[in-house]
Short mmCIF file of C-alpha atoms in Angstrom, two decimals:
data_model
loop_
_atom_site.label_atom_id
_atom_site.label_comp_id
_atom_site.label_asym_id
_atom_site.label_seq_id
_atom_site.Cartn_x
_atom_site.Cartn_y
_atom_site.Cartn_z
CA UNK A 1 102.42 -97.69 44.77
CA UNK A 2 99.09 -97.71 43.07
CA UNK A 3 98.67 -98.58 39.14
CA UNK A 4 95.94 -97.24 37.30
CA UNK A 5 96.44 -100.20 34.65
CA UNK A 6 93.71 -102.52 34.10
CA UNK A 7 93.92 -105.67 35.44
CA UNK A 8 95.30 -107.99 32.07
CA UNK A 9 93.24 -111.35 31.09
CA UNK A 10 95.13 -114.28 31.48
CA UNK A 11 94.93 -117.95 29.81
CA UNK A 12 93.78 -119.48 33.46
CA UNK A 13 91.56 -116.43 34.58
CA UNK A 14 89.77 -114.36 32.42
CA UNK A 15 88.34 -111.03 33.94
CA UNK A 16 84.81 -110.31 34.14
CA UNK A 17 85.41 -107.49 31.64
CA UNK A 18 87.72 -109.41 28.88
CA UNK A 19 86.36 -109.46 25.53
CA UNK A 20 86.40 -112.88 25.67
CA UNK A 21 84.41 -113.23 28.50
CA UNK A 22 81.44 -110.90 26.96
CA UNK A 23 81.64 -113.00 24.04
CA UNK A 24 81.89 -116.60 25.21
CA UNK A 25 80.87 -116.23 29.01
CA UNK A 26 83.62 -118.20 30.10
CA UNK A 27 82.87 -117.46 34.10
CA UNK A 28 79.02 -118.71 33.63
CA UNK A 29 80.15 -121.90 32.16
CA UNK A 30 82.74 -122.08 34.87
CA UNK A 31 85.83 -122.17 32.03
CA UNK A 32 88.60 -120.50 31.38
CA UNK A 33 90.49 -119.70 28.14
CA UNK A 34 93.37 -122.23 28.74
CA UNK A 35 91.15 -124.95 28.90
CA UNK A 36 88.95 -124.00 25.93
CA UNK A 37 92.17 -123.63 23.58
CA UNK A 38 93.38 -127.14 25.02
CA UNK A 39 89.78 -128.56 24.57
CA UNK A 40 89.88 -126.98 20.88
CA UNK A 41 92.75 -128.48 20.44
CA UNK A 42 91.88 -131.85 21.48
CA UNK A 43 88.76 -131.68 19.25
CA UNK A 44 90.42 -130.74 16.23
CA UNK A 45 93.29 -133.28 16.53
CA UNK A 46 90.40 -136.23 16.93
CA UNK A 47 88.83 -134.84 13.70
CA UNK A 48 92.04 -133.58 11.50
CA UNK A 49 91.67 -136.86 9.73
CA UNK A 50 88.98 -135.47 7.55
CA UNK A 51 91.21 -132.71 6.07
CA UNK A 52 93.33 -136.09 4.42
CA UNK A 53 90.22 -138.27 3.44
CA UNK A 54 87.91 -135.51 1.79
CA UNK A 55 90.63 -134.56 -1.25
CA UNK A 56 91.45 -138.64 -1.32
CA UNK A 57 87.68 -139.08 -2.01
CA UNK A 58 86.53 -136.35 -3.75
CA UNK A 59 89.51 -135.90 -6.42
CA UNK A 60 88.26 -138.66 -7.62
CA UNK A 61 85.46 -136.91 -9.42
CA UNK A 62 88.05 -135.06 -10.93
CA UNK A 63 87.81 -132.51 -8.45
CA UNK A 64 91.24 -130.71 -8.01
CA UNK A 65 93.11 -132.81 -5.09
CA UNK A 66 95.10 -129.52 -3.97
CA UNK A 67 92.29 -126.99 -4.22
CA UNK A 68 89.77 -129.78 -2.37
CA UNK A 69 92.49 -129.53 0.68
CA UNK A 70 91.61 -125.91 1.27
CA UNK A 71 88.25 -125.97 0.51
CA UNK A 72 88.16 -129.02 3.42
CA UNK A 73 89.78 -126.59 5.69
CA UNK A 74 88.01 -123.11 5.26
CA UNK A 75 84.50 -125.27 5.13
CA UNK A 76 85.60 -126.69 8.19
CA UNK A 77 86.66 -122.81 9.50
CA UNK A 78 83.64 -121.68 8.35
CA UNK A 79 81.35 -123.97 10.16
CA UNK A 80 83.42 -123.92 13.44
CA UNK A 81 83.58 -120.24 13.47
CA UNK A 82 79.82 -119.59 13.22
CA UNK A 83 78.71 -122.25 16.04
CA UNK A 84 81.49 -120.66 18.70
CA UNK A 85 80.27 -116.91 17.47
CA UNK A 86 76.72 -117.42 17.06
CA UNK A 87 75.53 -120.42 19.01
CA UNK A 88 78.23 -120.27 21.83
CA UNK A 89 78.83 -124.17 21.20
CA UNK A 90 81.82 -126.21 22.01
CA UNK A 91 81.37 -128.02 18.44
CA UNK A 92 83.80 -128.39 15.81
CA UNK A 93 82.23 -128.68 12.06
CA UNK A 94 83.92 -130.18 8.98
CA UNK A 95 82.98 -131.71 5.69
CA UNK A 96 80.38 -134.72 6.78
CA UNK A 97 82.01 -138.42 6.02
CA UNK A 98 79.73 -140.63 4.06
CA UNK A 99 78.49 -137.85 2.56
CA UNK A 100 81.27 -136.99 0.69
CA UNK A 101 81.39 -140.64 -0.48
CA UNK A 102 77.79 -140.25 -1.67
CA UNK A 103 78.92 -136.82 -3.62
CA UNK A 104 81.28 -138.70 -4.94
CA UNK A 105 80.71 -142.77 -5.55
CA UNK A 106 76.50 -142.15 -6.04
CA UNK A 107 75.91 -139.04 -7.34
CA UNK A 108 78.73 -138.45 -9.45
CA UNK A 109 80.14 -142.33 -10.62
CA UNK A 110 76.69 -144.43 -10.48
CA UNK A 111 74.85 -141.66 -11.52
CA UNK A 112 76.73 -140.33 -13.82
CA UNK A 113 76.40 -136.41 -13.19
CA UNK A 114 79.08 -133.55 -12.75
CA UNK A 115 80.85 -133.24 -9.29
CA UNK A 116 79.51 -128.92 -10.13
CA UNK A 117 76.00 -130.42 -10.69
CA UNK A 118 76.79 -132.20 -7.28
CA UNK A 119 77.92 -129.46 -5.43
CA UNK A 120 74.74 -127.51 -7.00
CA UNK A 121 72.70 -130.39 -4.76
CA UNK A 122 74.54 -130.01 -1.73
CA UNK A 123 73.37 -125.95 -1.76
CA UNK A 124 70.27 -126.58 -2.44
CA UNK A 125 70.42 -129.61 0.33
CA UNK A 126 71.80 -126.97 2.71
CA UNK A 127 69.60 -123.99 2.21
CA UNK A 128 66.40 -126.36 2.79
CA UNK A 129 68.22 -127.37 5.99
CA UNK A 130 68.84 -123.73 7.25
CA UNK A 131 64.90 -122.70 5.88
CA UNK A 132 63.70 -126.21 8.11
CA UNK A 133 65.90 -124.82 11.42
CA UNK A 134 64.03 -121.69 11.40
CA UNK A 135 60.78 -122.93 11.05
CA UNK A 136 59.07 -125.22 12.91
CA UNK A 137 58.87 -128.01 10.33
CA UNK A 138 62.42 -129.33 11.33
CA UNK A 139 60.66 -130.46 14.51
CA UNK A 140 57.99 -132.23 12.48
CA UNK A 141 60.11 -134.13 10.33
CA UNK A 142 62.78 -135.08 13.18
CA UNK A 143 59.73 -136.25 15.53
CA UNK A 144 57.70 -138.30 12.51
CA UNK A 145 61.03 -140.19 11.63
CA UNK A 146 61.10 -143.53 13.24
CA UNK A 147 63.97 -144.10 15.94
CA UNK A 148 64.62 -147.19 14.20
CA UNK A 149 65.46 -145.28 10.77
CA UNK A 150 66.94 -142.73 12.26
CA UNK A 151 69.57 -145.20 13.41
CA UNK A 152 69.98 -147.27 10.29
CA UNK A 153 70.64 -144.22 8.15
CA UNK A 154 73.98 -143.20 10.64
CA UNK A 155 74.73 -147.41 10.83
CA UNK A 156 73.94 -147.53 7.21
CA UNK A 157 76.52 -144.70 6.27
CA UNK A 158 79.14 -146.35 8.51
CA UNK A 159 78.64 -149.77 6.72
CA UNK A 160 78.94 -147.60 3.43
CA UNK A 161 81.94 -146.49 4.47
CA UNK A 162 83.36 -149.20 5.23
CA UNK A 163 82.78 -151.24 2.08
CA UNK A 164 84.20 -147.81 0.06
CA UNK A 165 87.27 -148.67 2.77
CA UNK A 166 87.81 -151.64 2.18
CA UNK A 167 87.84 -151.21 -1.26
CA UNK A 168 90.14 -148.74 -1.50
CA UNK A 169 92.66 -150.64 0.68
CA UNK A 170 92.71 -153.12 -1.45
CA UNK A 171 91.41 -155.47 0.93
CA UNK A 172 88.24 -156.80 -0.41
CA UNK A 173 88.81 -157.16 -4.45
CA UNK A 174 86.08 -157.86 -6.86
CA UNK A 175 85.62 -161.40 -7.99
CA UNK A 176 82.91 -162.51 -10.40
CA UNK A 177 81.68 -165.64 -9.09
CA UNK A 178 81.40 -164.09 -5.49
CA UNK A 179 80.89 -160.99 -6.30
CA UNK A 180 84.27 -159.93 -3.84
CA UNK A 181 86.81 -161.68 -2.64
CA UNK A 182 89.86 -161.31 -0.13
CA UNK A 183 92.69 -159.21 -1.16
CA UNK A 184 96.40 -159.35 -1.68
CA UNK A 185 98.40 -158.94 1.45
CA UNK A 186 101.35 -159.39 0.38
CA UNK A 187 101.32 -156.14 -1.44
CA UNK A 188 102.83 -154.03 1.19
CA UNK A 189 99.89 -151.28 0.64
CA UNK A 190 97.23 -153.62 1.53
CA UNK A 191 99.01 -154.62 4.40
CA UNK A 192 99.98 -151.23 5.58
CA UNK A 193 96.15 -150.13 5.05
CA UNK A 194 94.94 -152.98 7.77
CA UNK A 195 98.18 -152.31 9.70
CA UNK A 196 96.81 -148.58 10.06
CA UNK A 197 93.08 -149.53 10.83
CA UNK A 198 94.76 -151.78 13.53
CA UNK A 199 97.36 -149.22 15.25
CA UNK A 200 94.27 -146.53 15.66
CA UNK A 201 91.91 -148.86 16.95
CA UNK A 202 94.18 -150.57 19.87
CA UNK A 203 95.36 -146.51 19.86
CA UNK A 204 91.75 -145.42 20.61
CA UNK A 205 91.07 -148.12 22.92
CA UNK A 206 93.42 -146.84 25.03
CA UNK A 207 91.76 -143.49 25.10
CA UNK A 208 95.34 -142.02 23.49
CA UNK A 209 95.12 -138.60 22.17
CA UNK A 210 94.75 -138.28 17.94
CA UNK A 211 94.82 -142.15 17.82
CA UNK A 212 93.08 -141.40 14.11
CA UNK A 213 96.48 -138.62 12.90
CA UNK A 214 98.77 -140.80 14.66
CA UNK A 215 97.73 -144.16 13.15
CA UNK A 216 97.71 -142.29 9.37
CA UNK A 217 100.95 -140.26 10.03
CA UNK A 218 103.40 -143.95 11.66
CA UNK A 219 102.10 -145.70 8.31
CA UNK A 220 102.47 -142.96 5.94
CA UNK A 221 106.23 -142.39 7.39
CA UNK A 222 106.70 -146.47 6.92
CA UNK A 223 105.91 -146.05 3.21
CA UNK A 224 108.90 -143.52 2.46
CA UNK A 225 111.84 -146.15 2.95
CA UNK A 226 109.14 -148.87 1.17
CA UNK A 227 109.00 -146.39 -1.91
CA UNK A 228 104.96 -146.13 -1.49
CA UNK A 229 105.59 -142.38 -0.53
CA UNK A 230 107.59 -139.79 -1.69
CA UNK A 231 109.01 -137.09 1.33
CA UNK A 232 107.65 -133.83 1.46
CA UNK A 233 109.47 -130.83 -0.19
CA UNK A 234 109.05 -128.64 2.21
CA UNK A 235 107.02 -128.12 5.96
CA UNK A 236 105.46 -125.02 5.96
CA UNK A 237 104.34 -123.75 2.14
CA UNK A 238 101.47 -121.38 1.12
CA UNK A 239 98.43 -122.45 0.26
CA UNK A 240 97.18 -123.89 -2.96
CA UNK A 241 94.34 -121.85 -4.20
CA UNK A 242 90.65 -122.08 -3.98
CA UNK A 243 89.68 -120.71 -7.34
CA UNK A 244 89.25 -124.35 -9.22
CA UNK A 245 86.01 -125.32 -6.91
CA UNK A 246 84.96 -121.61 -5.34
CA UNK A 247 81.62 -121.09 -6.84
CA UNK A 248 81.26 -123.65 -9.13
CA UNK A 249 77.82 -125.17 -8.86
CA UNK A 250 75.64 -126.21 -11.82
CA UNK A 251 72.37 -125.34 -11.45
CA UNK A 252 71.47 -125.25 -15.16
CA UNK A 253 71.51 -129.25 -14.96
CA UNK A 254 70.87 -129.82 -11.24
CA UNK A 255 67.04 -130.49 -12.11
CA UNK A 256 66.77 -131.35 -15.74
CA UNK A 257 68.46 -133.53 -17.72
CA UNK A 258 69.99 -132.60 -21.04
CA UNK A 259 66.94 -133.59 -23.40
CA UNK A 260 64.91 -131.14 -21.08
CA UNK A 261 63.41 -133.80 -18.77
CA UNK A 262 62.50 -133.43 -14.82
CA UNK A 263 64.94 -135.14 -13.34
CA UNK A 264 63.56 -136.99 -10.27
CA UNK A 265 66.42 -138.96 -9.20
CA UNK A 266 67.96 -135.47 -7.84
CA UNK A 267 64.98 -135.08 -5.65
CA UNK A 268 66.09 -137.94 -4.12
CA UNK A 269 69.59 -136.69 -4.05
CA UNK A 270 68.59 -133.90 -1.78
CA UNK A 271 66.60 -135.40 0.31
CA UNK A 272 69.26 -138.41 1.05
CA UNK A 273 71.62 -135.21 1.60
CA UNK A 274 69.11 -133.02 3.61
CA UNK A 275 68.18 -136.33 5.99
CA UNK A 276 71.43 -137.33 6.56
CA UNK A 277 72.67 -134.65 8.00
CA UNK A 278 69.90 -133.25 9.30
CA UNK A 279 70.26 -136.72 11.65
CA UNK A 280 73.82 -137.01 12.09
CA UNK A 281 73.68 -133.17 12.82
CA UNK A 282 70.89 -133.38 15.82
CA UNK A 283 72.08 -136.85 17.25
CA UNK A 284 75.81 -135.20 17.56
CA UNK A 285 74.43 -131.99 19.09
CA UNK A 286 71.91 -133.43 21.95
CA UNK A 287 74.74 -135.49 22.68
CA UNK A 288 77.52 -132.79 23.31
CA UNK A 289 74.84 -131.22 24.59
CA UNK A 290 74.43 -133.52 27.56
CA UNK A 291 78.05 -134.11 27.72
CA UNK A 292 78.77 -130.38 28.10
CA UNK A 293 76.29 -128.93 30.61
CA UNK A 294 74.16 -127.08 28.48
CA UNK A 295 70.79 -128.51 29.25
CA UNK A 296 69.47 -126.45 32.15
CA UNK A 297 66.73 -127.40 34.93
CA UNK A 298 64.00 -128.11 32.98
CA UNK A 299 65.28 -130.08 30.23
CA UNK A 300 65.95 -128.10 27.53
CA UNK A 301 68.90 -127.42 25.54
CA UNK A 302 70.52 -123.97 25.68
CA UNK A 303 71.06 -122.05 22.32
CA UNK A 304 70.04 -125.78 20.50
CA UNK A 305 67.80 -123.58 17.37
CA UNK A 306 71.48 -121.44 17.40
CA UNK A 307 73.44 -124.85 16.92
CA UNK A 308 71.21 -125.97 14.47
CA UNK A 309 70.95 -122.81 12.43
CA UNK A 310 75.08 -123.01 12.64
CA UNK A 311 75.40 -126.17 10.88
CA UNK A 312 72.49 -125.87 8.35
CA UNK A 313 74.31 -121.99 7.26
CA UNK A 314 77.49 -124.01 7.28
CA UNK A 315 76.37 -126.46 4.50
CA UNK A 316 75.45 -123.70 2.03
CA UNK A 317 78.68 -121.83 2.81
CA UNK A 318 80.95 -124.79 2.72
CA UNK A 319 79.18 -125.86 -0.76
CA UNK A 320 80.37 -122.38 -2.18
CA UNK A 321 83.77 -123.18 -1.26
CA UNK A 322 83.26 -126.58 -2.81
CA UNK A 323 82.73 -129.18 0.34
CA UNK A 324 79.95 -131.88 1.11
CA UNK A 325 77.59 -131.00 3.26
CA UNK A 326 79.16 -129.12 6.45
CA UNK A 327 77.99 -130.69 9.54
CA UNK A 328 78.92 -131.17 13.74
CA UNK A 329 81.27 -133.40 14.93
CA UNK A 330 81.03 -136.34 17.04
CA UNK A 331 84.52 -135.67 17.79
CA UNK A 332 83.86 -132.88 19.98
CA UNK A 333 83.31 -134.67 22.79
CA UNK A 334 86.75 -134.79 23.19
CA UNK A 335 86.99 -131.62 23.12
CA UNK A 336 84.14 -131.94 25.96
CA UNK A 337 85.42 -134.16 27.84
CA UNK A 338 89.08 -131.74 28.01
CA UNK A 339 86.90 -129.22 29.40
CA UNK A 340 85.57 -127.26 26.83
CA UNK A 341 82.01 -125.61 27.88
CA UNK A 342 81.77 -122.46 25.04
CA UNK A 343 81.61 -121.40 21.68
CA UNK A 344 85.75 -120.76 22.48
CA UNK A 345 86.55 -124.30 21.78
CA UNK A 346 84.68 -124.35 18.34
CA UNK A 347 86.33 -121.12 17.18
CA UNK A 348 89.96 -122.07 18.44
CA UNK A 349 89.60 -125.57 16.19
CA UNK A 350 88.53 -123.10 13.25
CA UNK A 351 91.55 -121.11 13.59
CA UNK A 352 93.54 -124.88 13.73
CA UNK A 353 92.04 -126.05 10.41
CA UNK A 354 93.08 -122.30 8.69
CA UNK A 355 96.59 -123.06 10.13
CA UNK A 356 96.40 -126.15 8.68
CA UNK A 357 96.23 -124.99 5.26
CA UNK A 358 99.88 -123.84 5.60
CA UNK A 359 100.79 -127.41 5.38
CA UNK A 360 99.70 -129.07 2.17
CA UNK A 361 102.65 -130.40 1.29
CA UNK A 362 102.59 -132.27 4.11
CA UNK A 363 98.76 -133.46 3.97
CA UNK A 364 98.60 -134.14 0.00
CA UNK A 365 101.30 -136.63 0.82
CA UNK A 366 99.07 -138.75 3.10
CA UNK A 367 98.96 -142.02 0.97
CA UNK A 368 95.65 -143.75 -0.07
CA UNK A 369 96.32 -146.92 2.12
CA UNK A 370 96.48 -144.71 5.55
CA UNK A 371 93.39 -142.88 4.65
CA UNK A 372 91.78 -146.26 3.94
CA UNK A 373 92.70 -147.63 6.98
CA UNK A 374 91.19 -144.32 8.79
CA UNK A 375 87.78 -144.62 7.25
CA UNK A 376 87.45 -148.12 8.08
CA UNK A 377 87.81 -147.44 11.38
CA UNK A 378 85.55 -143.95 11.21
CA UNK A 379 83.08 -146.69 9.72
CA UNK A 380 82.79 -148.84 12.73
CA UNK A 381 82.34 -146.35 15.19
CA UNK A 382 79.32 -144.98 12.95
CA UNK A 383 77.81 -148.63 12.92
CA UNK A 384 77.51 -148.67 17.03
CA UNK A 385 74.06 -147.33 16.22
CA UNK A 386 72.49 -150.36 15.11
CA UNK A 387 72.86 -150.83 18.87
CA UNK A 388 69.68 -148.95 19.50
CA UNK A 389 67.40 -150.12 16.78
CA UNK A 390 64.60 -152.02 18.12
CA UNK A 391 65.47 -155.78 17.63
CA UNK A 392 62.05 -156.59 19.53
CA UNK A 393 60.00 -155.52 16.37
CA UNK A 394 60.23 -157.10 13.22
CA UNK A 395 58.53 -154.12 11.51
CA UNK A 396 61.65 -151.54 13.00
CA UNK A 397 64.41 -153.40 12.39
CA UNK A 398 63.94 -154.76 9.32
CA UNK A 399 63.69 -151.60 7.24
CA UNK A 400 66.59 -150.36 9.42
CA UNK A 401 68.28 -153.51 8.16
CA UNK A 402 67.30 -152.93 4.57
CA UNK A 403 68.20 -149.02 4.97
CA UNK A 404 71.95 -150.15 6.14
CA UNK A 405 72.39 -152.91 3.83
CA UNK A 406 71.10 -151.56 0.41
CA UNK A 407 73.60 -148.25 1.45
CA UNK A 408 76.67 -150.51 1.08
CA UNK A 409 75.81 -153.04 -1.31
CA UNK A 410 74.14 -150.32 -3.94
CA UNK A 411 76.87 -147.75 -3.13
CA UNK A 412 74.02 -145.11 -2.59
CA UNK A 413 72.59 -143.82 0.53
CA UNK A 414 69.90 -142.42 -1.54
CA UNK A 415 68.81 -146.14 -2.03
CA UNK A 416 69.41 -147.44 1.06
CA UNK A 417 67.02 -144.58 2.38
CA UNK A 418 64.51 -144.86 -0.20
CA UNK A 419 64.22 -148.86 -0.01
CA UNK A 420 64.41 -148.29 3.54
CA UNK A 421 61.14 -146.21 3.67
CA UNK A 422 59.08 -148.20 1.37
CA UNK A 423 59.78 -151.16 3.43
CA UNK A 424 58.89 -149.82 6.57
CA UNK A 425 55.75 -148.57 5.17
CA UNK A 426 54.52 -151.62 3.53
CA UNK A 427 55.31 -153.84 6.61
CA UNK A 428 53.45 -151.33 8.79
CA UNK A 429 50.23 -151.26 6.88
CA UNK A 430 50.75 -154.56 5.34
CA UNK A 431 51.00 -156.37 9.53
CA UNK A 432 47.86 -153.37 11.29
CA UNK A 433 50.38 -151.02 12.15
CA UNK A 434 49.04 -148.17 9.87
CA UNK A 435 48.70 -146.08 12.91
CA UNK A 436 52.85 -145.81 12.91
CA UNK A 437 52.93 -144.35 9.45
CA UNK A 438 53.11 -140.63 9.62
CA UNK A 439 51.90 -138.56 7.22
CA UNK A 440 55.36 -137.62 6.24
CA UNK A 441 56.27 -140.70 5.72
CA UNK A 442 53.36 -141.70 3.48
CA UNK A 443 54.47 -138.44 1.22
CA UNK A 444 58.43 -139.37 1.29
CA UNK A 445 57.42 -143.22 0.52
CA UNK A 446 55.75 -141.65 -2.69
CA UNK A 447 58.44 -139.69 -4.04
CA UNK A 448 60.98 -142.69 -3.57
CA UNK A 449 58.43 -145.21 -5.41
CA UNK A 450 58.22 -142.41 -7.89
CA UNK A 451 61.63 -142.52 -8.35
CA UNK A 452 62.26 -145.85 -8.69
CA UNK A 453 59.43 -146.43 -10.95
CA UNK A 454 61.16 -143.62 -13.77
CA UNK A 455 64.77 -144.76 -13.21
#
């Protein structure tokens, strides 16, 4: 007997018709829709971490702790959402690490401004990132850039991280006549923080799934009998609200200072904002990218001005929400690697993180010395890159060295960038290398010795 139903989509085999297929094109990427949900699952369980470490960090600026947790997870939505939808990418988006410890330990601590004033730079940060990605002087500014830099500032934010870390863990401690010294470990805290460093590294060695949530979540559950943490109320609860950060920039005082002055240190602000994920965000693209089949026969990248446009749109939105800079993921080559070829994967790890805000009570639980732990590890695996600076040249990798270091031991990636230019262009002219110094350079060396001159 003959049925005059259409034939239904199904998780393993979508039909050419499926509205799933005409949005994601699931058959010419040779998916299906069971393995892009598994694949966004695998991405977002690599990256959940973040949705624990951004409140930790950023509360600090007096930021509300359970209003930061949502705005971490509808940023994250946000951003994930618009690079399945619009670029067809198999890249999750969240709140960028390191830069939320530069909104937080440089910009708002060091230099002594409002976390709204902050969030007013981020914006502004973003929008000049989406203007750059639809003109053409993204290119020009990504191809001037030398590799070695471009390096150090990733390295650079890892070693940053690290330090903050450390710190945090209670691990290193300050000490006057070194500066820093060793910690306590027999507080159990300090020992539980290096305890959960070491359970997701030999975790991720082993190539075990979440090795970053399962590493925070055994430690956190240790610290309930130890008294360190107290047991969630309940599971599932409804979600704290938004309205605290939603909308709150300051732009009245993101440029001038209260006496009326031009304020030139935020210029630098930006820009350390604007370049660092501008970097991250390309480096983490290309390779998914490659990792994903999307480069066809002659090189290029499919949909790559879509990607970028994704991100940059994601910064400004997630800053209205009240997150860091928005930016890709180099967690989703998990996510790649479990099959995931479309913009399915991206949008099925935003739906994840708007679950996830159905389970604060669970998340704002997550003690300080597991999320320590977690971004020392997230800090090693950023400092790979000094891998690839050029070692050969004492003119490349000693600004990248300088660019690294100074973004630890100043607690500002703004510095580390700026001293990190200035060198590089001084050692370039100053050894008959002038050739090397692009003109963008030569302008962005000037602003930082401007600012540096009127601290």
């Amino acid at each position: 007997m003959m049925s005059n139903a259409q034939p239904v989509e199904t998780l393993g085999t979508p039909s050419k018709g499926g509205l799933l297929e005409k949005l994601f094109k699931l058959s010419e990427h040779g998916t299906t829709v069971k393995t892009e949900m598994m694949a966004g699952l695998t991405t977002f369980v690599t990256m959940a971490y973040i949705i624990f470490i951004n409140p930790e960090l950023m509360a600090k600026t007096g930021m509300d702790k359970d209003a930061l947790f949502v705005a971490t997870c509808v940023g994250a939505a946000i951003g994930c959402m618009l690079m399945g939808l619009y670029a067809n990418w198999p890249v999750g988006l969240a709140p960028g690490m390191g830069l939320n410890a530069f909104f937080t330990y440089t910009v708002v601590f060091d230099m002594g401004h409002t976390w709204q004033v902050a969030m007013a730079a981020v914006f502004v940060s973003g929008v000049l990132f989406a203007l750059m990605s639809f003109y053409k002087i993204r290119e020009w500014i990504l191809d001037s850039i030398p590799v070695s830099l471009r390096y150090a500032m990733t390295a650079g934010v890892g070693l940053f991280l690290g330090v903050i870390g450390l710190k945090n863990a209670g691990i290193i401690v300050a000490f006057e006549p070194t500066l820093m010294t060793v910690g306590n470990f027999k507080d159990p805290s300090v020992l539980l923080a290096g305890i959960t460093f070491l359970i997701i590294g030999t975790l991720f060695r082993r190539n075990l799934f979440g090795a970053v949530l399962i590493g925070m979540l055994v430690t956190t559950l240790v610290g309930i009998p130890l008294g360190l943490v107290t047991a969630p109320s309940s599971i599932i609860s409804t979600p704290p609200s938004l309205g605290p950060l939603f909308m709150s920039m300051d732009f009245e005082h993101l440029f001038y200072n209260a006496e009326g002055l031009f304020n030139v240190g935020m210029v630098s602000v930006i820009i350390s904002f604007l370049f660092v994920n501008m970097f991250d965000t390309a480096g983490t693209l290309m390779g998914v990218a490659d990792k994903a089949n999307l480069i066809d026969d002659k090189g290029n990248i499919k949909n790559l001005k879509k990607s970028l446009k994704a991100d940059s749109v994601s910064s400004v939105l997630g800053a209205c929400v009240g997150c860091p800079p928005v930016t890709s993921y180099v967690e989703s080559a998990a996510g790649v690697a479990a099959g995931g070829r479309t913009g399915l994967t991206a949008v099925t790890v935003g739906v994840l993180f708007l679950l996830a805000t159905f389970f604060a009570d669970i998340a704002l639980i997550i003690p300080s010395y597991a999320t320590s732990g977690a971004l020392i590890f997230v800090a090693f695996l950023m400092m790979s890159g000094l891998s690839k600076i050029n070692w050969d040249e004492f003119t490349d990798y000693v600004p990248a060295c300088i660019t690294a270091m100074m973004m630890a031991f100043t607690f500002s990636i703004a510095n580390g960038i700026a001293l990190g230019f200035i060198a590089f262009t001084f050692l370039k002219v100053g050894s008959g290398k002038s050739e090397e110094v692009s003109l963008s350079i030569w302008v962005l060396t000037a602003i930082f010795v401007a600012k540096f001159a009127l601290m």
